């Protein structure tokens, strides 16, 4: 009888939230482990290679096996990305920024890996969601992450109102993110829609030298709103 092929391990590799340097965002053990891999599934190969160069990947960049998994990847092609794992090779999954699998298409690959009996190992690294919650002073016992709110203004304003009602009903911190160039539009809608006593926290450029975290009531926010244009930002509020 032939011995069954040992399956590889799917490593979930966090990456810095911006150009803060890997030494700020990642423990040495994570950098060492990631630098020894040869197979990767990523959102954008260019930024992935930049990150791998930063951590001193041991294999020549041009020799690495890098596959793409993004929002445009057809569902029937995701399973094929597991092939190296099924032949015993370890694979690193990386998001564009932060932790893979959270507000990230990598969650689909992780689910398939579990279905195939493949070991999944999450590694330590930065999550803007948890960093923002930690620094907010809002309720850390009951919270919900909603990803992106509707891009269209009418739908966005409606959703903000719904989330505020849920927050008040369940004493629940509401957390969401936005494409950086739409931050100011979202902030404007939050300030115009939320109750004056609702507490809003904004965490911008987390882990970067320009990091700023503000947590105030809407009444105070209206006096001096910041410019968040093109700054990676997480938004949190509690009614």
PDB file of C-alpha atoms in Angstrom:
ATOM      1  CA  UNK A   1       0.000   0.000   0.000  1.00  0.00           C
ATOM      2  CA  UNK A   2       1.162   3.503  -0.756  1.00  0.00           C
ATOM      3  CA  UNK A   3       1.429   5.858   2.195  1.00  0.00           C
ATOM      4  CA  UNK A   4      -1.067   8.718   1.921  1.00  0.00           C
ATOM      5  CA  UNK A   5       0.452  12.067   1.001  1.00  0.00           C
ATOM      6  CA  UNK A   6       0.741  14.341   4.025  1.00  0.00           C
ATOM      7  CA  UNK A   7      -1.210  17.521   3.529  1.00  0.00           C
ATOM      8  CA  UNK A   8       0.441  20.907   3.739  1.00  0.00           C
ATOM      9  CA  UNK A   9      -0.531  23.677   6.148  1.00  0.00           C
ATOM     10  CA  UNK A  10      -2.332  26.867   5.137  1.00  0.00           C
ATOM     11  CA  UNK A  11      -0.687  29.744   6.996  1.00  0.00           C
ATOM     12  CA  UNK A  12      -2.710  32.960   7.329  1.00  0.00           C
ATOM     13  CA  UNK A  13      -0.089  35.702   7.143  1.00  0.00           C
ATOM     14  CA  UNK A  14      -1.002  39.213   8.327  1.00  0.00           C
ATOM     15  CA  UNK A  15       0.738  42.089   6.572  1.00  0.00           C
ATOM     16  CA  UNK A  16       1.335  45.696   7.697  1.00  0.00           C
ATOM     17  CA  UNK A  17      -1.543  48.158   7.384  1.00  0.00           C
ATOM     18  CA  UNK A  18       0.720  50.546   5.466  1.00  0.00           C
ATOM     19  CA  UNK A  19       4.357  51.458   4.992  1.00  0.00           C
ATOM     20  CA  UNK A  20       5.138  51.146   8.697  1.00  0.00           C
ATOM     21  CA  UNK A  21       7.783  48.460   8.295  1.00  0.00           C
ATOM     22  CA  UNK A  22       7.344  44.804   9.083  1.00  0.00           C
ATOM     23  CA  UNK A  23       9.320  45.052  12.313  1.00  0.00           C
ATOM     24  CA  UNK A  24       6.602  47.302  13.761  1.00  0.00           C
ATOM     25  CA  UNK A  25       3.669  45.117  12.735  1.00  0.00           C
ATOM     26  CA  UNK A  26       4.880  41.499  12.847  1.00  0.00           C
ATOM     27  CA  UNK A  27       6.678  39.375  15.474  1.00  0.00           C
ATOM     28  CA  UNK A  28      10.045  37.914  14.394  1.00  0.00           C
ATOM     29  CA  UNK A  29       8.659  34.347  14.519  1.00  0.00           C
ATOM     30  CA  UNK A  30       5.969  35.248  11.983  1.00  0.00           C
ATOM     31  CA  UNK A  31       8.482  36.888   9.647  1.00  0.00           C
ATOM     32  CA  UNK A  32      10.788  33.878   9.890  1.00  0.00           C
ATOM     33  CA  UNK A  33       8.026  31.380   9.171  1.00  0.00           C
ATOM     34  CA  UNK A  34       6.605  33.371   6.248  1.00  0.00           C
ATOM     35  CA  UNK A  35      10.026  33.942   4.712  1.00  0.00           C
ATOM     36  CA  UNK A  36      10.565  30.180   4.428  1.00  0.00           C
ATOM     37  CA  UNK A  37       7.477  29.502   2.304  1.00  0.00           C
ATOM     38  CA  UNK A  38       7.541  29.115  -1.483  1.00  0.00           C
ATOM     39  CA  UNK A  39       3.807  29.026  -2.305  1.00  0.00           C
ATOM     40  CA  UNK A  40       1.478  31.960  -1.741  1.00  0.00           C
ATOM     41  CA  UNK A  41      -2.099  33.011  -2.486  1.00  0.00           C
ATOM     42  CA  UNK A  42      -2.464  36.800  -2.544  1.00  0.00           C
ATOM     43  CA  UNK A  43      -4.753  39.636  -3.615  1.00  0.00           C
ATOM     44  CA  UNK A  44      -2.137  41.630  -5.559  1.00  0.00           C
ATOM     45  CA  UNK A  45       1.189  40.030  -6.605  1.00  0.00           C
ATOM     46  CA  UNK A  46       3.080  43.341  -6.796  1.00  0.00           C
ATOM     47  CA  UNK A  47       2.402  44.384  -3.206  1.00  0.00           C
ATOM     48  CA  UNK A  48       2.823  40.791  -2.034  1.00  0.00           C
ATOM     49  CA  UNK A  49       6.307  40.634  -3.546  1.00  0.00           C
ATOM     50  CA  UNK A  50       7.164  43.961  -1.905  1.00  0.00           C
ATOM     51  CA  UNK A  51       6.163  42.531   1.467  1.00  0.00           C
ATOM     52  CA  UNK A  52       8.048  39.276   0.891  1.00  0.00           C
ATOM     53  CA  UNK A  53      11.168  41.232  -0.037  1.00  0.00           C
ATOM     54  CA  UNK A  54      10.828  43.202   3.203  1.00  0.00           C
ATOM     55  CA  UNK A  55      10.743  40.060   5.347  1.00  0.00           C
ATOM     56  CA  UNK A  56      13.739  38.558   3.521  1.00  0.00           C
ATOM     57  CA  UNK A  57      12.042  35.644   1.789  1.00  0.00           C
ATOM     58  CA  UNK A  58      14.555  32.824   1.346  1.00  0.00           C
ATOM     59  CA  UNK A  59      13.556  31.840  -2.206  1.00  0.00           C
ATOM     60  CA  UNK A  60      14.293  34.172  -5.125  1.00  0.00           C
ATOM     61  CA  UNK A  61      11.221  36.308  -5.794  1.00  0.00           C
ATOM     62  CA  UNK A  62      10.983  35.173  -9.425  1.00  0.00           C
ATOM     63  CA  UNK A  63      10.948  31.533  -8.287  1.00  0.00           C
ATOM     64  CA  UNK A  64       8.062  31.875  -5.845  1.00  0.00           C
ATOM     65  CA  UNK A  65       4.724  30.329  -6.781  1.00  0.00           C
ATOM     66  CA  UNK A  66       2.204  33.164  -6.363  1.00  0.00           C
ATOM     67  CA  UNK A  67      -1.477  32.689  -7.191  1.00  0.00           C
ATOM     68  CA  UNK A  68      -4.155  35.377  -7.114  1.00  0.00           C
ATOM     69  CA  UNK A  69      -7.379  35.266  -5.110  1.00  0.00           C
ATOM     70  CA  UNK A  70      -9.356  38.481  -5.244  1.00  0.00           C
ATOM     71  CA  UNK A  71     -12.956  39.639  -5.533  1.00  0.00           C
ATOM     72  CA  UNK A  72     -12.923  38.797  -9.264  1.00  0.00           C
ATOM     73  CA  UNK A  73     -11.746  35.183  -8.891  1.00  0.00           C
ATOM     74  CA  UNK A  74     -14.514  32.838 -10.161  1.00  0.00           C
ATOM     75  CA  UNK A  75     -15.876  30.629  -7.389  1.00  0.00           C
ATOM     76  CA  UNK A  76     -15.180  27.481  -9.426  1.00  0.00           C
ATOM     77  CA  UNK A  77     -11.462  28.336  -9.582  1.00  0.00           C
ATOM     78  CA  UNK A  78     -10.817  28.820  -5.871  1.00  0.00           C
ATOM     79  CA  UNK A  79     -10.488  25.113  -5.070  1.00  0.00           C
ATOM     80  CA  UNK A  80      -7.607  24.749  -7.544  1.00  0.00           C
ATOM     81  CA  UNK A  81      -5.557  27.081  -5.318  1.00  0.00           C
ATOM     82  CA  UNK A  82      -5.422  24.277  -2.750  1.00  0.00           C
ATOM     83  CA  UNK A  83      -3.452  21.989  -5.069  1.00  0.00           C
ATOM     84  CA  UNK A  84       0.001  22.590  -3.500  1.00  0.00           C
ATOM     85  CA  UNK A  85      -1.475  21.851  -0.068  1.00  0.00           C
ATOM     86  CA  UNK A  86      -2.922  18.564  -1.298  1.00  0.00           C
ATOM     87  CA  UNK A  87       0.564  17.513  -2.437  1.00  0.00           C
ATOM     88  CA  UNK A  88       2.169  18.320   0.919  1.00  0.00           C
ATOM     89  CA  UNK A  89       3.377  21.887   0.274  1.00  0.00           C
ATOM     90  CA  UNK A  90       2.746  24.649   2.813  1.00  0.00           C
ATOM     91  CA  UNK A  91       1.011  27.767   1.480  1.00  0.00           C
ATOM     92  CA  UNK A  92       0.846  31.327   2.804  1.00  0.00           C
ATOM     93  CA  UNK A  93      -2.401  33.274   2.372  1.00  0.00           C
ATOM     94  CA  UNK A  94      -2.075  37.068   2.441  1.00  0.00           C
ATOM     95  CA  UNK A  95      -4.598  39.878   2.326  1.00  0.00           C
ATOM     96  CA  UNK A  96      -3.806  43.230   0.739  1.00  0.00           C
ATOM     97  CA  UNK A  97      -3.538  44.752   4.209  1.00  0.00           C
ATOM     98  CA  UNK A  98      -4.076  43.384   7.692  1.00  0.00           C
ATOM     99  CA  UNK A  99      -5.401  39.912   8.432  1.00  0.00           C
ATOM    100  CA  UNK A 100      -6.440  37.486   5.670  1.00  0.00           C
ATOM    101  CA  UNK A 101      -9.961  36.133   5.851  1.00  0.00           C
ATOM    102  CA  UNK A 102     -11.392  39.224   7.566  1.00  0.00           C
ATOM    103  CA  UNK A 103     -13.227  41.515   5.124  1.00  0.00           C
ATOM    104  CA  UNK A 104     -11.154  39.630   2.575  1.00  0.00           C
ATOM    105  CA  UNK A 105     -11.810  37.051  -0.188  1.00  0.00           C
ATOM    106  CA  UNK A 106      -9.369  34.663   1.478  1.00  0.00           C
ATOM    107  CA  UNK A 107     -12.162  33.415   3.748  1.00  0.00           C
ATOM    108  CA  UNK A 108     -13.434  31.271   0.862  1.00  0.00           C
ATOM    109  CA  UNK A 109     -10.096  29.481   0.550  1.00  0.00           C
ATOM    110  CA  UNK A 110      -9.923  28.936   4.312  1.00  0.00           C
ATOM    111  CA  UNK A 111     -13.372  27.344   4.311  1.00  0.00           C
ATOM    112  CA  UNK A 112     -12.386  24.977   1.491  1.00  0.00           C
ATOM    113  CA  UNK A 113      -9.166  24.071   3.289  1.00  0.00           C
ATOM    114  CA  UNK A 114     -11.139  23.021   6.362  1.00  0.00           C
ATOM    115  CA  UNK A 115     -13.472  20.965   4.151  1.00  0.00           C
ATOM    116  CA  UNK A 116     -10.435  19.104   2.767  1.00  0.00           C
ATOM    117  CA  UNK A 117      -8.975  18.412   6.200  1.00  0.00           C
ATOM    118  CA  UNK A 118      -6.094  20.853   5.676  1.00  0.00           C
ATOM    119  CA  UNK A 119      -4.585  22.413   8.795  1.00  0.00           C
ATOM    120  CA  UNK A 120      -5.141  26.175   8.984  1.00  0.00           C
ATOM    121  CA  UNK A 121      -2.786  28.266  11.136  1.00  0.00           C
ATOM    122  CA  UNK A 122      -3.567  31.948  11.801  1.00  0.00           C
ATOM    123  CA  UNK A 123      -0.456  33.992  12.559  1.00  0.00           C
ATOM    124  CA  UNK A 124      -0.171  37.044  14.799  1.00  0.00           C
ATOM    125  CA  UNK A 125      -0.357  40.460  13.153  1.00  0.00           C
ATOM    126  CA  UNK A 126      -2.253  43.746  12.904  1.00  0.00           C
ATOM    127  CA  UNK A 127      -6.037  43.958  12.635  1.00  0.00           C
ATOM    128  CA  UNK A 128      -7.401  47.482  12.207  1.00  0.00           C
ATOM    129  CA  UNK A 129     -10.747  46.237  13.528  1.00  0.00           C
ATOM    130  CA  UNK A 130      -9.426  45.071  16.888  1.00  0.00           C
ATOM    131  CA  UNK A 131      -6.891  47.886  17.198  1.00  0.00           C
ATOM    132  CA  UNK A 132      -9.660  50.403  16.625  1.00  0.00           C
ATOM    133  CA  UNK A 133     -11.937  48.676  19.148  1.00  0.00           C
ATOM    134  CA  UNK A 134      -9.162  48.541  21.744  1.00  0.00           C
ATOM    135  CA  UNK A 135      -8.468  52.254  21.412  1.00  0.00           C
ATOM    136  CA  UNK A 136     -12.086  53.417  21.141  1.00  0.00           C
ATOM    137  CA  UNK A 137     -13.267  53.205  24.729  1.00  0.00           C
ATOM    138  CA  UNK A 138     -16.544  51.813  23.367  1.00  0.00           C
ATOM    139  CA  UNK A 139     -18.161  48.529  24.408  1.00  0.00           C
ATOM    140  CA  UNK A 140     -15.685  45.711  23.824  1.00  0.00           C
ATOM    141  CA  UNK A 141     -18.026  42.982  25.082  1.00  0.00           C
ATOM    142  CA  UNK A 142     -20.693  43.365  22.400  1.00  0.00           C
ATOM    143  CA  UNK A 143     -19.660  44.494  18.944  1.00  0.00           C
ATOM    144  CA  UNK A 144     -20.317  43.739  15.286  1.00  0.00           C
ATOM    145  CA  UNK A 145     -18.182  44.281  12.205  1.00  0.00           C
ATOM    146  CA  UNK A 146     -20.143  45.174   9.070  1.00  0.00           C
ATOM    147  CA  UNK A 147     -17.422  45.507   6.430  1.00  0.00           C
ATOM    148  CA  UNK A 148     -18.317  48.259   3.970  1.00  0.00           C
ATOM    149  CA  UNK A 149     -21.507  50.298   4.120  1.00  0.00           C
ATOM    150  CA  UNK A 150     -23.364  51.026   0.842  1.00  0.00           C
ATOM    151  CA  UNK A 151     -21.361  53.265  -1.500  1.00  0.00           C
ATOM    152  CA  UNK A 152     -24.461  55.151  -2.664  1.00  0.00           C
ATOM    153  CA  UNK A 153     -25.453  57.986  -0.310  1.00  0.00           C
ATOM    154  CA  UNK A 154     -29.149  57.144   0.157  1.00  0.00           C
ATOM    155  CA  UNK A 155     -28.413  53.516   0.997  1.00  0.00           C
ATOM    156  CA  UNK A 156     -25.507  54.508   3.222  1.00  0.00           C
ATOM    157  CA  UNK A 157     -27.563  56.971   5.274  1.00  0.00           C
ATOM    158  CA  UNK A 158     -30.349  54.400   5.669  1.00  0.00           C
ATOM    159  CA  UNK A 159     -27.869  51.770   6.856  1.00  0.00           C
ATOM    160  CA  UNK A 160     -26.290  54.165   9.365  1.00  0.00           C
ATOM    161  CA  UNK A 161     -29.735  54.764  10.874  1.00  0.00           C
ATOM    162  CA  UNK A 162     -30.398  51.023  11.087  1.00  0.00           C
ATOM    163  CA  UNK A 163     -27.082  50.350  12.770  1.00  0.00           C
ATOM    164  CA  UNK A 164     -27.643  53.113  15.315  1.00  0.00           C
ATOM    165  CA  UNK A 165     -30.979  51.552  16.308  1.00  0.00           C
ATOM    166  CA  UNK A 166     -29.303  48.148  16.684  1.00  0.00           C
ATOM    167  CA  UNK A 167     -26.504  49.717  18.721  1.00  0.00           C
ATOM    168  CA  UNK A 168     -28.976  51.331  21.127  1.00  0.00           C
ATOM    169  CA  UNK A 169     -31.095  48.193  21.413  1.00  0.00           C
ATOM    170  CA  UNK A 170     -28.243  45.782  22.142  1.00  0.00           C
ATOM    171  CA  UNK A 171     -25.621  48.184  23.603  1.00  0.00           C
ATOM    172  CA  UNK A 172     -23.466  47.049  20.687  1.00  0.00           C
ATOM    173  CA  UNK A 173     -20.449  48.790  19.180  1.00  0.00           C
ATOM    174  CA  UNK A 174     -20.828  49.003  15.394  1.00  0.00           C
ATOM    175  CA  UNK A 175     -17.615  48.728  13.357  1.00  0.00           C
ATOM    176  CA  UNK A 176     -17.058  49.293   9.632  1.00  0.00           C
ATOM    177  CA  UNK A 177     -14.475  50.423   7.103  1.00  0.00           C
ATOM    178  CA  UNK A 178     -14.481  52.418   3.895  1.00  0.00           C
ATOM    179  CA  UNK A 179     -12.448  52.867   0.734  1.00  0.00           C
ATOM    180  CA  UNK A 180     -10.045  55.669   1.783  1.00  0.00           C
ATOM    181  CA  UNK A 181     -11.096  58.164  -0.898  1.00  0.00           C
ATOM    182  CA  UNK A 182     -14.708  57.955   0.367  1.00  0.00           C
ATOM    183  CA  UNK A 183     -13.834  58.475   4.042  1.00  0.00           C
ATOM    184  CA  UNK A 184     -14.855  62.122   4.192  1.00  0.00           C
ATOM    185  CA  UNK A 185     -18.217  61.426   2.548  1.00  0.00           C
ATOM    186  CA  UNK A 186     -18.891  58.665   5.067  1.00  0.00           C
ATOM    187  CA  UNK A 187     -17.816  60.841   7.985  1.00  0.00           C
ATOM    188  CA  UNK A 188     -20.112  63.611   6.767  1.00  0.00           C
ATOM    189  CA  UNK A 189     -23.071  61.232   6.641  1.00  0.00           C
ATOM    190  CA  UNK A 190     -22.273  59.884  10.111  1.00  0.00           C
ATOM    191  CA  UNK A 191     -22.160  63.385  11.590  1.00  0.00           C
ATOM    192  CA  UNK A 192     -25.393  64.377   9.862  1.00  0.00           C
ATOM    193  CA  UNK A 193     -27.318  61.188  10.708  1.00  0.00           C
ATOM    194  CA  UNK A 194     -26.291  59.971  14.149  1.00  0.00           C
ATOM    195  CA  UNK A 195     -27.761  61.243  17.420  1.00  0.00           C
ATOM    196  CA  UNK A 196     -25.744  64.031  19.054  1.00  0.00           C
ATOM    197  CA  UNK A 197     -25.070  61.821  22.099  1.00  0.00           C
ATOM    198  CA  UNK A 198     -23.846  58.826  20.069  1.00  0.00           C
ATOM    199  CA  UNK A 199     -20.116  58.233  20.536  1.00  0.00           C
ATOM    200  CA  UNK A 200     -18.087  57.890  17.354  1.00  0.00           C
ATOM    201  CA  UNK A 201     -14.495  56.691  17.175  1.00  0.00           C
ATOM    202  CA  UNK A 202     -12.276  57.081  14.126  1.00  0.00           C
ATOM    203  CA  UNK A 203      -8.955  55.237  13.886  1.00  0.00           C
ATOM    204  CA  UNK A 204      -6.812  56.454  10.977  1.00  0.00           C
ATOM    205  CA  UNK A 205      -3.405  55.191   9.794  1.00  0.00           C
ATOM    206  CA  UNK A 206      -3.247  52.598  12.577  1.00  0.00           C
ATOM    207  CA  UNK A 207       0.317  51.353  13.275  1.00  0.00           C
ATOM    208  CA  UNK A 208       1.738  54.107  11.011  1.00  0.00           C
ATOM    209  CA  UNK A 209       3.736  57.155  12.160  1.00  0.00           C
ATOM    210  CA  UNK A 210       0.680  59.323  11.322  1.00  0.00           C
ATOM    211  CA  UNK A 211      -1.673  57.198  13.453  1.00  0.00           C
ATOM    212  CA  UNK A 212      -4.579  59.105  14.987  1.00  0.00           C
ATOM    213  CA  UNK A 213      -7.473  57.813  17.094  1.00  0.00           C
ATOM    214  CA  UNK A 214     -10.318  60.124  18.114  1.00  0.00           C
ATOM    215  CA  UNK A 215     -13.346  59.110  20.212  1.00  0.00           C
ATOM    216  CA  UNK A 216     -16.003  61.777  20.794  1.00  0.00           C
ATOM    217  CA  UNK A 217     -19.741  62.400  20.833  1.00  0.00           C
ATOM    218  CA  UNK A 218     -21.311  63.448  17.545  1.00  0.00           C
ATOM    219  CA  UNK A 219     -21.975  66.870  19.085  1.00  0.00           C
ATOM    220  CA  UNK A 220     -18.234  67.328  19.645  1.00  0.00           C
ATOM    221  CA  UNK A 221     -17.311  65.847  16.271  1.00  0.00           C
ATOM    222  CA  UNK A 222     -19.387  68.433  14.460  1.00  0.00           C
ATOM    223  CA  UNK A 223     -17.252  71.244  15.898  1.00  0.00           C
ATOM    224  CA  UNK A 224     -14.017  70.098  14.224  1.00  0.00           C
ATOM    225  CA  UNK A 225     -14.208  67.089  11.855  1.00  0.00           C
ATOM    226  CA  UNK A 226     -10.800  65.876  10.588  1.00  0.00           C
ATOM    227  CA  UNK A 227      -9.726  65.353   6.989  1.00  0.00           C
ATOM    228  CA  UNK A 228      -9.606  61.578   6.444  1.00  0.00           C
ATOM    229  CA  UNK A 229      -9.171  61.627   2.676  1.00  0.00           C
ATOM    230  CA  UNK A 230      -7.066  58.696   1.450  1.00  0.00           C
ATOM    231  CA  UNK A 231      -6.124  57.614   4.989  1.00  0.00           C
ATOM    232  CA  UNK A 232      -6.875  53.958   5.863  1.00  0.00           C
ATOM    233  CA  UNK A 233      -9.553  54.308   8.540  1.00  0.00           C
ATOM    234  CA  UNK A 234     -11.809  52.201  10.748  1.00  0.00           C
ATOM    235  CA  UNK A 235     -15.058  53.687  12.072  1.00  0.00           C
ATOM    236  CA  UNK A 236     -16.835  52.657  15.289  1.00  0.00           C
ATOM    237  CA  UNK A 237     -19.855  54.014  17.105  1.00  0.00           C
ATOM    238  CA  UNK A 238     -22.005  53.241  20.132  1.00  0.00           C
ATOM    239  CA  UNK A 239     -25.447  54.766  20.640  1.00  0.00           C
TER     240      UNK A 239
END
